[in-house]
PDB file of C-alpha atoms and ligand atoms in Angstrom:
ATOM      1  CA  UNK H   1     -13.874   1.168  16.995  1.00 61.00           C
ATOM      2  CA  UNK H   2     -14.269   3.439  14.201  1.00 65.00           C
ATOM      3  CA  UNK H   3     -16.316   6.771  15.394  1.00 74.00           C
ATOM      4  CA  UNK H   4     -17.528   6.921  11.828  1.00 89.00           C
ATOM      5  CA  UNK H   5     -17.596   4.925   8.048  1.00 95.00           C
ATOM      6  CA  UNK H   6     -13.813   5.609   6.907  1.00 96.00           C
ATOM      7  CA  UNK H   7     -13.147   4.080   3.241  1.00 97.00           C
ATOM      8  CA  UNK H   8      -9.602   5.008   2.728  1.00 98.00           C
ATOM      9  CA  UNK H   9      -7.375   4.851   0.007  1.00 98.00           C
ATOM     10  CA  UNK H  10      -3.748   5.894   0.377  1.00 98.00           C
ATOM     11  CA  UNK H  11      -2.540   6.279  -3.271  1.00 98.00           C
ATOM     12  CA  UNK H  12       1.545   7.132  -3.872  1.00 97.00           C
ATOM     13  CA  UNK H  13       4.213   5.652  -5.847  1.00 97.00           C
ATOM     14  CA  UNK H  14       6.037   2.247  -4.978  1.00 96.00           C
ATOM     15  CA  UNK H  15       8.198   3.705  -1.375  1.00 95.00           C
ATOM     16  CA  UNK H  16       6.202   6.774  -0.914  1.00 97.00           C
ATOM     17  CA  UNK H  17       5.340   5.587   2.630  1.00 96.00           C
ATOM     18  CA  UNK H  18       1.853   3.466   2.139  1.00 97.00           C
ATOM     19  CA  UNK H  19       2.645   0.807   4.218  1.00 95.00           C
ATOM     20  CA  UNK H  20       4.049   2.598   7.201  1.00 95.00           C
ATOM     21  CA  UNK H  21       1.106   5.421   7.357  1.00 98.00           C
ATOM     22  CA  UNK H  22      -1.530   3.009   6.937  1.00 97.00           C
ATOM     23  CA  UNK H  23      -0.410   1.108   9.679  1.00 95.00           C
ATOM     24  CA  UNK H  24      -0.654   4.263  11.512  1.00 96.00           C
ATOM     25  CA  UNK H  25      -3.876   5.095  10.274  1.00 98.00           C
ATOM     26  CA  UNK H  26      -5.271   1.715  10.801  1.00 97.00           C
ATOM     27  CA  UNK H  27      -4.697   1.943  14.657  1.00 95.00           C
ATOM     28  CA  UNK H  28      -5.500   5.505  15.241  1.00 96.00           C
ATOM     29  CA  UNK H  29      -9.220   5.205  13.213  1.00 96.00           C
ATOM     30  CA  UNK H  30     -10.009   1.367  14.639  1.00 95.00           C
ATOM     31  CA  UNK H  31     -10.583   0.105  10.632  1.00 97.00           C
ATOM     32  CA  UNK H  32      -8.281  -2.888   9.254  1.00 97.00           C
ATOM     33  CA  UNK H  33      -5.345  -2.021   6.755  1.00 97.00           C
ATOM     34  CA  UNK H  34      -5.712  -3.514   3.748  1.00 98.00           C
ATOM     35  CA  UNK H  35      -2.590  -3.896   1.612  1.00 97.00           C
ATOM     36  CA  UNK H  36      -3.037  -6.528  -1.341  1.00 98.00           C
ATOM     37  CA  UNK H  37       0.845  -6.791  -2.205  1.00 96.00           C
ATOM     38  CA  UNK H  38       0.911  -8.359   1.800  1.00 95.00           C
ATOM     39  CA  UNK H  39      -2.083 -10.290   0.800  1.00 97.00           C
ATOM     40  CA  UNK H  40      -0.028 -11.227  -2.507  1.00 97.00           C
ATOM     41  CA  UNK H  41       3.495 -12.040  -0.397  1.00 94.00           C
ATOM     42  CA  UNK H  42       1.592 -14.485   1.774  1.00 94.00           C
ATOM     43  CA  UNK H  43       0.221 -16.211  -0.797  1.00 96.00           C
ATOM     44  CA  UNK H  44       3.346 -16.492  -2.508  1.00 95.00           C
ATOM     45  CA  UNK H  45       4.822 -17.287   0.817  1.00 93.00           C
ATOM     46  CA  UNK H  46       1.985 -20.440   1.563  1.00 95.00           C
ATOM     47  CA  UNK H  47       2.550 -22.011  -1.832  1.00 97.00           C
ATOM     48  CA  UNK H  48      -1.286 -21.298  -2.856  1.00 97.00           C
ATOM     49  CA  UNK H  49      -2.166 -21.229  -6.496  1.00 96.00           C
ATOM     50  CA  UNK H  50      -2.941 -17.836  -6.436  1.00 95.00           C
ATOM     51  CA  UNK H  51       0.747 -17.275  -5.215  1.00 96.00           C
ATOM     52  CA  UNK H  52       2.498 -19.618  -7.771  1.00 97.00           C
ATOM     53  CA  UNK H  53       0.215 -16.976 -10.496  1.00 97.00           C
ATOM     54  CA  UNK H  54       1.599 -13.967  -9.035  1.00 97.00           C
ATOM     55  CA  UNK H  55       5.094 -14.423  -8.139  1.00 96.00           C
ATOM     56  CA  UNK H  56       6.394 -13.960 -11.660  1.00 95.00           C
ATOM     57  CA  UNK H  57       4.277 -10.794 -12.105  1.00 96.00           C
ATOM     58  CA  UNK H  58       5.919  -9.474  -8.778  1.00 96.00           C
ATOM     59  CA  UNK H  59       9.620 -10.302  -8.777  1.00 93.00           C
ATOM     60  CA  UNK H  60       9.477  -8.496 -12.090  1.00 93.00           C
ATOM     61  CA  UNK H  61       7.756  -5.354 -10.805  1.00 94.00           C
ATOM     62  CA  UNK H  62       4.851  -5.700 -12.878  1.00 96.00           C
ATOM     63  CA  UNK H  63       1.341  -5.434 -12.013  1.00 97.00           C
ATOM     64  CA  UNK H  64      -0.690  -9.113 -11.011  1.00 98.00           C
ATOM     65  CA  UNK H  65      -3.670  -9.233 -13.702  1.00 98.00           C
ATOM     66  CA  UNK H  66      -6.640  -7.106 -12.513  1.00 98.00           C
ATOM     67  CA  UNK H  67      -9.088  -9.752 -12.395  1.00 97.00           C
ATOM     68  CA  UNK H  68      -6.717 -11.586 -10.082  1.00 97.00           C
ATOM     69  CA  UNK H  69      -6.692  -8.602  -7.765  1.00 98.00           C
ATOM     70  CA  UNK H  70     -10.181  -7.483  -8.311  1.00 98.00           C
ATOM     71  CA  UNK H  71     -11.451 -11.159  -6.266  1.00 97.00           C
ATOM     72  CA  UNK H  72      -8.963 -10.448  -3.922  1.00 96.00           C
ATOM     73  CA  UNK H  73     -10.183  -6.990  -2.365  1.00 97.00           C
ATOM     74  CA  UNK H  74     -14.008  -8.125  -3.505  1.00 96.00           C
ATOM     75  CA  UNK H  75     -13.520 -10.716  -0.973  1.00 95.00           C
ATOM     76  CA  UNK H  76     -12.009  -8.783   1.405  1.00 96.00           C
ATOM     77  CA  UNK H  77     -14.076  -5.799   1.635  1.00 96.00           C
ATOM     78  CA  UNK H  78     -17.047  -8.028   2.107  1.00 93.00           C
ATOM     79  CA  UNK H  79     -15.676  -9.348   5.657  1.00 95.00           C
ATOM     80  CA  UNK H  80     -17.328  -7.913   9.118  1.00 95.00           C
ATOM     81  CA  UNK H  81     -14.388  -5.938   9.960  1.00 96.00           C
ATOM     82  CA  UNK H  82     -14.514  -3.647   7.315  1.00 96.00           C
ATOM     83  CA  UNK H  83     -18.318  -2.837   7.914  1.00 94.00           C
ATOM     84  CA  UNK H  84     -16.930   0.848   9.843  1.00 94.00           C
ATOM     85  CA  UNK H  85     -14.509   1.397   6.700  1.00 96.00           C
ATOM     86  CA  UNK H  86     -10.632   0.741   6.023  1.00 98.00           C
ATOM     87  CA  UNK H  87      -7.803   1.488   4.753  1.00 98.00           C
ATOM     88  CA  UNK H  88      -6.445  -0.046   1.248  1.00 98.00           C
ATOM     89  CA  UNK H  89      -2.708   0.373   0.668  1.00 98.00           C
ATOM     90  CA  UNK H  90      -1.900  -0.697  -2.735  1.00 97.00           C
ATOM     91  CA  UNK H  91      -5.321  -1.285  -4.433  1.00 98.00           C
ATOM     92  CA  UNK H  92      -6.449   0.361  -6.800  1.00 98.00           C
ATOM     93  CA  UNK H  93      -4.023   0.743  -8.980  1.00 97.00           C
ATOM     94  CA  UNK H  94      -5.247   0.522 -12.264  1.00 97.00           C
ATOM     95  CA  UNK H  95      -8.118   2.744 -13.790  1.00 97.00           C
ATOM     96  CA  UNK H  96      -9.826  -0.907 -14.176  1.00 98.00           C
ATOM     97  CA  UNK H  97      -9.670  -1.642 -10.734  1.00 98.00           C
ATOM     98  CA  UNK H  98     -10.877   1.998  -9.696  1.00 98.00           C
ATOM     99  CA  UNK H  99     -14.018   0.937 -11.518  1.00 98.00           C
ATOM    100  CA  UNK H 100     -14.682  -2.085  -9.699  1.00 98.00           C
ATOM    101  CA  UNK H 101     -13.713  -1.006  -6.270  1.00 98.00           C
ATOM    102  CA  UNK H 102     -16.914   2.051  -7.424  1.00 97.00           C
ATOM    103  CA  UNK H 103     -18.752  -0.973  -8.179  1.00 96.00           C
ATOM    104  CA  UNK H 104     -17.925  -2.672  -4.795  1.00 95.00           C
ATOM    105  CA  UNK H 105     -18.669  -0.023  -2.304  1.00 95.00           C
ATOM    106  CA  UNK H 106     -22.237   0.586  -4.611  1.00 94.00           C
ATOM    107  CA  UNK H 107     -23.065  -3.014  -4.022  1.00 92.00           C
ATOM    108  CA  UNK H 108     -22.483  -2.687  -0.124  1.00 90.00           C
ATOM    109  CA  UNK H 109     -24.540   0.601  -0.015  1.00 92.00           C
ATOM    110  CA  UNK H 110     -21.329   2.078   1.629  1.00 93.00           C
ATOM    111  CA  UNK H 111     -20.291   6.070   1.937  1.00 92.00           C
ATOM    112  CA  UNK H 112     -18.040   7.253  -0.687  1.00 93.00           C
ATOM    113  CA  UNK H 113     -13.966   6.935  -0.810  1.00 97.00           C
ATOM    114  CA  UNK H 114     -11.492   9.157   1.369  1.00 98.00           C
ATOM    115  CA  UNK H 115      -8.189   9.301  -1.594  1.00 98.00           C
ATOM    116  CA  UNK H 116      -5.199  10.255  -0.203  1.00 98.00           C
ATOM    117  CA  UNK H 117      -1.924  10.425  -2.254  1.00 98.00           C
ATOM    118  CA  UNK H 118       1.191  10.679  -0.443  1.00 98.00           C
ATOM    119  CA  UNK H 119       3.654  12.317  -3.123  1.00 97.00           C
ATOM    120  CA  UNK H 120       7.542  11.805  -2.463  1.00 97.00           C
ATOM    121  CA  UNK H 121      10.562  12.915  -4.859  1.00 95.00           C
ATOM    122  CA  UNK H 122      11.560  10.001  -7.063  1.00 93.00           C
ATOM    123  CA  UNK H 123      15.453  10.387  -5.759  1.00 94.00           C
ATOM    124  CA  UNK H 124      14.009   9.861  -2.091  1.00 96.00           C
ATOM    125  CA  UNK H 125      11.958   6.999  -3.535  1.00 96.00           C
ATOM    126  CA  UNK H 126      14.834   4.972  -4.636  1.00 95.00           C
ATOM    127  CA  UNK H 127      16.811   5.652  -1.512  1.00 96.00           C
ATOM    128  CA  UNK H 128      14.135   4.419   0.468  1.00 96.00           C
ATOM    129  CA  UNK H 129      13.766   1.320  -1.432  1.00 97.00           C
ATOM    130  CA  UNK H 130      16.637   0.010  -1.745  1.00 96.00           C
ATOM    131  CA  UNK H 131      17.440   0.894   1.959  1.00 97.00           C
ATOM    132  CA  UNK H 132      14.039  -1.293   3.082  1.00 97.00           C
ATOM    133  CA  UNK H 133      13.889  -3.785   5.374  1.00 97.00           C
ATOM    134  CA  UNK H 134      10.991  -6.231   6.607  1.00 96.00           C
ATOM    135  CA  UNK H 135       9.987  -8.662   9.698  1.00 96.00           C
ATOM    136  CA  UNK H 136       9.101 -11.915   8.913  1.00 93.00           C
ATOM    137  CA  UNK H 137       6.999 -11.579  11.663  1.00 92.00           C
ATOM    138  CA  UNK H 138       3.796 -10.859  12.530  1.00 88.00           C
ATOM    139  CA  UNK H 139       4.199  -7.168  13.968  1.00 91.00           C
ATOM    140  CA  UNK H 140       4.305  -6.071  10.607  1.00 89.00           C
ATOM    141  CA  UNK H 141       7.644  -4.071  10.972  1.00 94.00           C
ATOM    142  CA  UNK H 142       8.683  -1.974   8.511  1.00 94.00           C
ATOM    143  CA  UNK H 143      12.409  -0.286   8.797  1.00 96.00           C
ATOM    144  CA  UNK H 144      15.440   1.373   6.835  1.00 97.00           C
ATOM    145  CA  UNK H 145      18.769   0.589   6.612  1.00 97.00           C
ATOM    146  CA  UNK H 146      19.647   4.092   8.095  1.00 96.00           C
ATOM    147  CA  UNK H 147      18.711   2.645  11.167  1.00 96.00           C
ATOM    148  CA  UNK H 148      20.624   1.582  13.943  1.00 96.00           C
ATOM    149  CA  UNK H 149      20.681  -1.821  14.049  1.00 96.00           C
ATOM    150  CA  UNK H 150      18.479  -2.891  10.632  1.00 97.00           C
ATOM    151  CA  UNK H 151      19.950  -5.139   8.235  1.00 97.00           C
ATOM    152  CA  UNK H 152      19.064  -8.290   6.639  1.00 97.00           C
ATOM    153  CA  UNK H 153      19.576 -11.258   8.713  1.00 97.00           C
ATOM    154  CA  UNK H 154      19.032  -8.920  12.310  1.00 97.00           C
ATOM    155  CA  UNK H 155      16.167  -9.347  14.696  1.00 97.00           C
ATOM    156  CA  UNK H 156      13.504  -7.688  14.814  1.00 97.00           C
ATOM    157  CA  UNK H 157      13.571  -4.463  16.909  1.00 96.00           C
ATOM    158  CA  UNK H 158       9.938  -4.738  17.945  1.00 95.00           C
ATOM    159  CA  UNK H 159       9.311  -5.391  21.512  1.00 93.00           C
ATOM    160  CA  UNK H 160       8.492  -8.906  22.000  1.00 92.00           C
ATOM    161  CA  UNK H 161       8.456  -9.682  18.151  1.00 96.00           C
ATOM    162  CA  UNK H 162      10.894 -12.622  17.091  1.00 95.00           C
ATOM    163  CA  UNK H 163      10.855 -12.377  13.567  1.00 96.00           C
ATOM    164  CA  UNK H 164      14.064 -11.868  11.608  1.00 97.00           C
ATOM    165  CA  UNK H 165      14.777  -8.695   8.852  1.00 97.00           C
ATOM    166  CA  UNK H 166      14.842  -9.239   4.847  1.00 96.00           C
ATOM    167  CA  UNK H 167      14.895  -7.312   1.914  1.00 96.00           C
ATOM    168  CA  UNK H 168      11.907  -7.835  -0.333  1.00 94.00           C
ATOM    169  CA  UNK H 169      12.899  -9.626  -4.073  1.00 91.00           C
ATOM    170  CA  UNK H 170      11.497  -6.906  -5.640  1.00 94.00           C
ATOM    171  CA  UNK H 171      13.481  -3.810  -4.105  1.00 95.00           C
ATOM    172  CA  UNK H 172      16.347  -4.936  -6.056  1.00 91.00           C
ATOM    173  CA  UNK H 173      17.443  -1.800  -8.418  1.00 91.00           C
ATOM    174  CA  UNK H 174      16.111  -3.797 -12.026  1.00 91.00           C
ATOM    175  CA  UNK H 175      12.339  -4.582 -10.685  1.00 94.00           C
ATOM    176  CA  UNK H 176      12.494  -0.884  -8.520  1.00 95.00           C
ATOM    177  CA  UNK H 177      13.061   0.888 -12.346  1.00 94.00           C
ATOM    178  CA  UNK H 178      10.111  -1.250 -13.999  1.00 94.00           C
ATOM    179  CA  UNK H 179       7.931  -0.474 -10.759  1.00 95.00           C
ATOM    180  CA  UNK H 180       8.416   2.999 -11.045  1.00 96.00           C
ATOM    181  CA  UNK H 181       7.840   2.931 -14.791  1.00 96.00           C
ATOM    182  CA  UNK H 182       4.283   0.749 -14.158  1.00 96.00           C
ATOM    183  CA  UNK H 183       3.217   3.148 -11.507  1.00 96.00           C
ATOM    184  CA  UNK H 184       4.019   6.167 -14.262  1.00 96.00           C
ATOM    185  CA  UNK H 185       2.264   4.714 -17.003  1.00 96.00           C
ATOM    186  CA  UNK H 186      -1.171   2.766 -15.045  1.00 95.00           C
ATOM    187  CA  UNK H 187      -1.406   4.105 -11.229  1.00 95.00           C
ATOM    188  CA  UNK H 188      -0.846   7.779 -12.165  1.00 95.00           C
ATOM    189  CA  UNK H 189      -3.737   7.981 -13.863  1.00 96.00           C
ATOM    190  CA  UNK H 190      -5.869   7.623 -11.025  1.00 97.00           C
ATOM    191  CA  UNK H 191      -4.831  10.969  -9.625  1.00 97.00           C
ATOM    192  CA  UNK H 192      -6.571  12.990 -12.063  1.00 96.00           C
ATOM    193  CA  UNK H 193      -9.501   9.988 -11.725  1.00 97.00           C
ATOM    194  CA  UNK H 194     -10.248  10.302  -8.496  1.00 98.00           C
ATOM    195  CA  UNK H 195      -9.373  14.319  -8.247  1.00 97.00           C
ATOM    196  CA  UNK H 196     -12.191  14.669 -10.836  1.00 97.00           C
ATOM    197  CA  UNK H 197     -14.311  12.783  -8.618  1.00 96.00           C
ATOM    198  CA  UNK H 198     -13.236  15.367  -6.134  1.00 96.00           C
ATOM    199  CA  UNK H 199     -12.459  12.763  -3.312  1.00 97.00           C
ATOM    200  CA  UNK H 200      -8.243  13.299  -3.522  1.00 98.00           C
ATOM    201  CA  UNK H 201      -6.050  15.192  -1.280  1.00 98.00           C
ATOM    202  CA  UNK H 202      -2.481  15.284  -2.132  1.00 98.00           C
ATOM    203  CA  UNK H 203      -0.257  14.843   1.416  1.00 98.00           C
ATOM    204  CA  UNK H 204       3.463  15.703   1.262  1.00 98.00           C
ATOM    205  CA  UNK H 205       5.270  12.285   1.580  1.00 98.00           C
ATOM    206  CA  UNK H 206       8.613  13.484   3.298  1.00 97.00           C
ATOM    207  CA  UNK H 207       9.660  14.231   6.595  1.00 95.00           C
ATOM    208  CA  UNK H 208       8.900  12.755   9.753  1.00 96.00           C
ATOM    209  CA  UNK H 209       6.878   9.769   9.743  1.00 96.00           C
ATOM    210  CA  UNK H 210       4.714  10.943  13.010  1.00 97.00           C
ATOM    211  CA  UNK H 211       4.396  14.375  11.140  1.00 98.00           C
ATOM    212  CA  UNK H 212       3.224  12.818   7.789  1.00 98.00           C
ATOM    213  CA  UNK H 213       0.483  10.414   9.737  1.00 98.00           C
ATOM    214  CA  UNK H 214      -0.903  14.107  11.474  1.00 98.00           C
ATOM    215  CA  UNK H 215      -1.117  15.115   7.666  1.00 98.00           C
ATOM    216  CA  UNK H 216      -3.106  12.067   6.501  1.00 98.00           C
ATOM    217  CA  UNK H 217      -5.067  12.060   9.615  1.00 98.00           C
ATOM    218  CA  UNK H 218      -6.335  15.699   9.176  1.00 97.00           C
ATOM    219  CA  UNK H 219      -6.923  15.031   5.317  1.00 97.00           C
ATOM    220  CA  UNK H 220      -9.571  11.879   6.338  1.00 97.00           C
ATOM    221  CA  UNK H 221     -10.844  13.447   9.119  1.00 94.00           C
ATOM    222  CA  UNK H 222     -11.648  16.470   6.681  1.00 86.00           C
TER     223      UNK H 222
HETATM  224  P1  LIG O   1       3.124  -3.268  -2.538  1.00 71.66           P
HETATM  225  O1  LIG O   1       3.348  -4.240  -1.929  1.00 71.66           O
HETATM  226  O2  LIG O   1       1.834  -3.093  -2.814  1.00 71.66           O
HETATM  227  O3  LIG O   1       4.231  -2.446  -3.496  1.00 71.66           O
HETATM  228  P2  LIG O   1       4.303  -1.131  -3.372  1.00 71.66           P
HETATM  229  O4  LIG O   1       2.960  -0.004  -3.905  1.00 71.66           O
HETATM  230  O5  LIG O   1       5.617  -1.198  -4.789  1.00 71.66           O
HETATM  231  O6  LIG O   1       4.755  -0.073  -2.359  1.00 71.66           O
HETATM  232  P3  LIG O   1       6.007  -0.597  -1.362  1.00 71.66           P
HETATM  233  O7  LIG O   1       5.060  -1.408  -0.338  1.00 71.66           O
HETATM  234  O8  LIG O   1       6.740  -0.705  -2.008  1.00 71.66           O
HETATM  235  O9  LIG O   1       5.994   1.168  -0.865  1.00 71.66           O
HETATM  236  P4  LIG O   1       4.757   2.125   0.204  1.00 71.66           P
HETATM  237  O10 LIG O   1       4.578   3.048  -0.009  1.00 71.66           O
HETATM  238  O11 LIG O   1       4.214   0.859   0.742  1.00 71.66           O
HETATM  239  O12 LIG O   1       6.163   2.164   1.177  1.00 71.66           O
HETATM  240  P5  LIG O   1       6.992   1.772   2.638  1.00 71.66           P
HETATM  241  O13 LIG O   1       5.552   2.342   3.926  1.00 71.66           O
HETATM  242  O14 LIG O   1       6.789   0.381   2.946  1.00 71.66           O
HETATM  243  O15 LIG O   1       3.329  -4.343  -4.306  1.00 71.66           O
HETATM  244  C1  LIG O   1       4.063  -5.202  -4.476  1.00 71.66           C
HETATM  245  C2  LIG O   1       3.529  -5.895  -5.818  1.00 71.66           C
HETATM  246  O16 LIG O   1       2.686  -6.696  -5.999  1.00 71.66           O
HETATM  247  C3  LIG O   1       3.131  -4.967  -7.383  1.00 71.66           C
HETATM  248  O17 LIG O   1       4.568  -4.999  -8.138  1.00 71.66           O
HETATM  249  C4  LIG O   1       2.309  -5.796  -7.758  1.00 71.66           C
HETATM  250  O18 LIG O   1       3.398  -6.884  -8.661  1.00 71.66           O
HETATM  251  C5  LIG O   1       1.548  -6.371  -7.115  1.00 71.66           C
HETATM  252  N1  LIG O   1       0.457  -5.968  -6.632  1.00 71.66           N
HETATM  253  C6  LIG O   1      -0.040  -5.370  -5.255  1.00 71.66           C
HETATM  254  N2  LIG O   1      -1.164  -4.762  -5.168  1.00 71.66           N
HETATM  255  C7  LIG O   1      -1.502  -4.929  -6.428  1.00 71.66           C
HETATM  256  C8  LIG O   1      -2.417  -4.192  -7.514  1.00 71.66           C
HETATM  257  N3  LIG O   1      -3.697  -3.916  -7.483  1.00 71.66           N
HETATM  258  N4  LIG O   1      -2.985  -4.516  -8.907  1.00 71.66           N
HETATM  259  C9  LIG O   1      -1.735  -5.200  -8.977  1.00 71.66           C
HETATM  260  N5  LIG O   1      -0.602  -6.185  -8.995  1.00 71.66           N
HETATM  261  C10 LIG O   1      -0.540  -5.783  -7.391  1.00 71.66           C
HETATM  262  O19 LIG O   1       8.169   2.179   2.936  1.00 71.66           O
HETATM  263  C11 LIG O   1       9.629   2.510   2.135  1.00 71.66           C
HETATM  264  C12 LIG O   1      10.454   2.874   2.901  1.00 71.66           C
HETATM  265  O20 LIG O   1      10.824   3.897   2.910  1.00 71.66           O
HETATM  266  C13 LIG O   1      10.596   1.911   4.444  1.00 71.66           C
HETATM  267  O21 LIG O   1      12.202   1.457   4.460  1.00 71.66           O
HETATM  268  C14 LIG O   1      10.288   2.732   5.340  1.00 71.66           C
HETATM  269  O22 LIG O   1      10.839   2.327   6.446  1.00 71.66           O
HETATM  270  C15 LIG O   1      10.582   4.433   4.647  1.00 71.66           C
HETATM  271  N6  LIG O   1      10.202   5.547   4.576  1.00 71.66           N
HETATM  272  C16 LIG O   1       8.630   5.338   5.078  1.00 71.66           C
HETATM  273  N7  LIG O   1       8.434   6.098   5.395  1.00 71.66           N
HETATM  274  C17 LIG O   1       8.990   7.222   5.537  1.00 71.66           C
HETATM  275  C18 LIG O   1       9.588   8.777   5.469  1.00 71.66           C
HETATM  276  N8  LIG O   1       8.193   9.529   5.854  1.00 71.66           N
HETATM  277  N9  LIG O   1      10.560   9.207   5.496  1.00 71.66           N
HETATM  278  C19 LIG O   1      11.794   8.476   5.063  1.00 71.66           C
HETATM  279  N10 LIG O   1      11.629   7.021   4.915  1.00 71.66           N
HETATM  280  C20 LIG O   1      10.129   6.606   5.211  1.00 71.66           C
END
């Protein structure tokens, strides 16, 4: 159970480690990890109407339209498990989404946001994304081919997980290039947006994930 309300947004380029850090931070704070990317990939896998609409955008590395993603976030943040806070990963990604998030929190009478921006060099981003492998199971495991035994089709190394490792369809070189371009044009402006509102902390996102997690926690606890 969280000791106070933690309404956290993790910002950062694709591959900056938002998912990796969000998972650790959510365990540490006892608040849910909400990834719009995971929700959308789940909808694609289940073949829902939302998934069918989102798939083409995601495979090309483009953003899914704001109205769809804002509706997903509004519904998810109103769930009771978000009352003590949340760790948002991948939302907001445009100024329009950030404005909508501000209104949602105001409507719900919530504490202000804590925004952490993970900074990582672009060569390292490309290395991370092209080698990333994920688990098909429920463990949410995120791995890299640099780790022993990690490759597509291999069993997930997490204890008691029966999932198999795979590569995301948008981790192909053309889609990675497009995602980085979209990030520069549409998401990077959010760094200034939140900085001007005095809620942003930059955290160096390179090095050992456990050490980065300590820096993130320090930024969040203030
Ligand atoms: P989304 O799923 O949000 O993807 P993303 O932002 O591109 O971010 P990633 O998941 O690729 O990277 P990450 O920062 O989480 O890094 P990770 O921890 O995995 O979005 C996908 C798509 O969905 C979008 O393109 C869009 O189409 C759509 N979408 C989602 N949200 C949307 C929204 N709000 N609006 C519109 N459309 C939306 O780490 C990456 C790799 O690095 C892993 O292999 C990991 O093991 C490794 N790694 C992590 N930390 C370290 C470290 N410290 N050192 C070395 N390696 C590390």
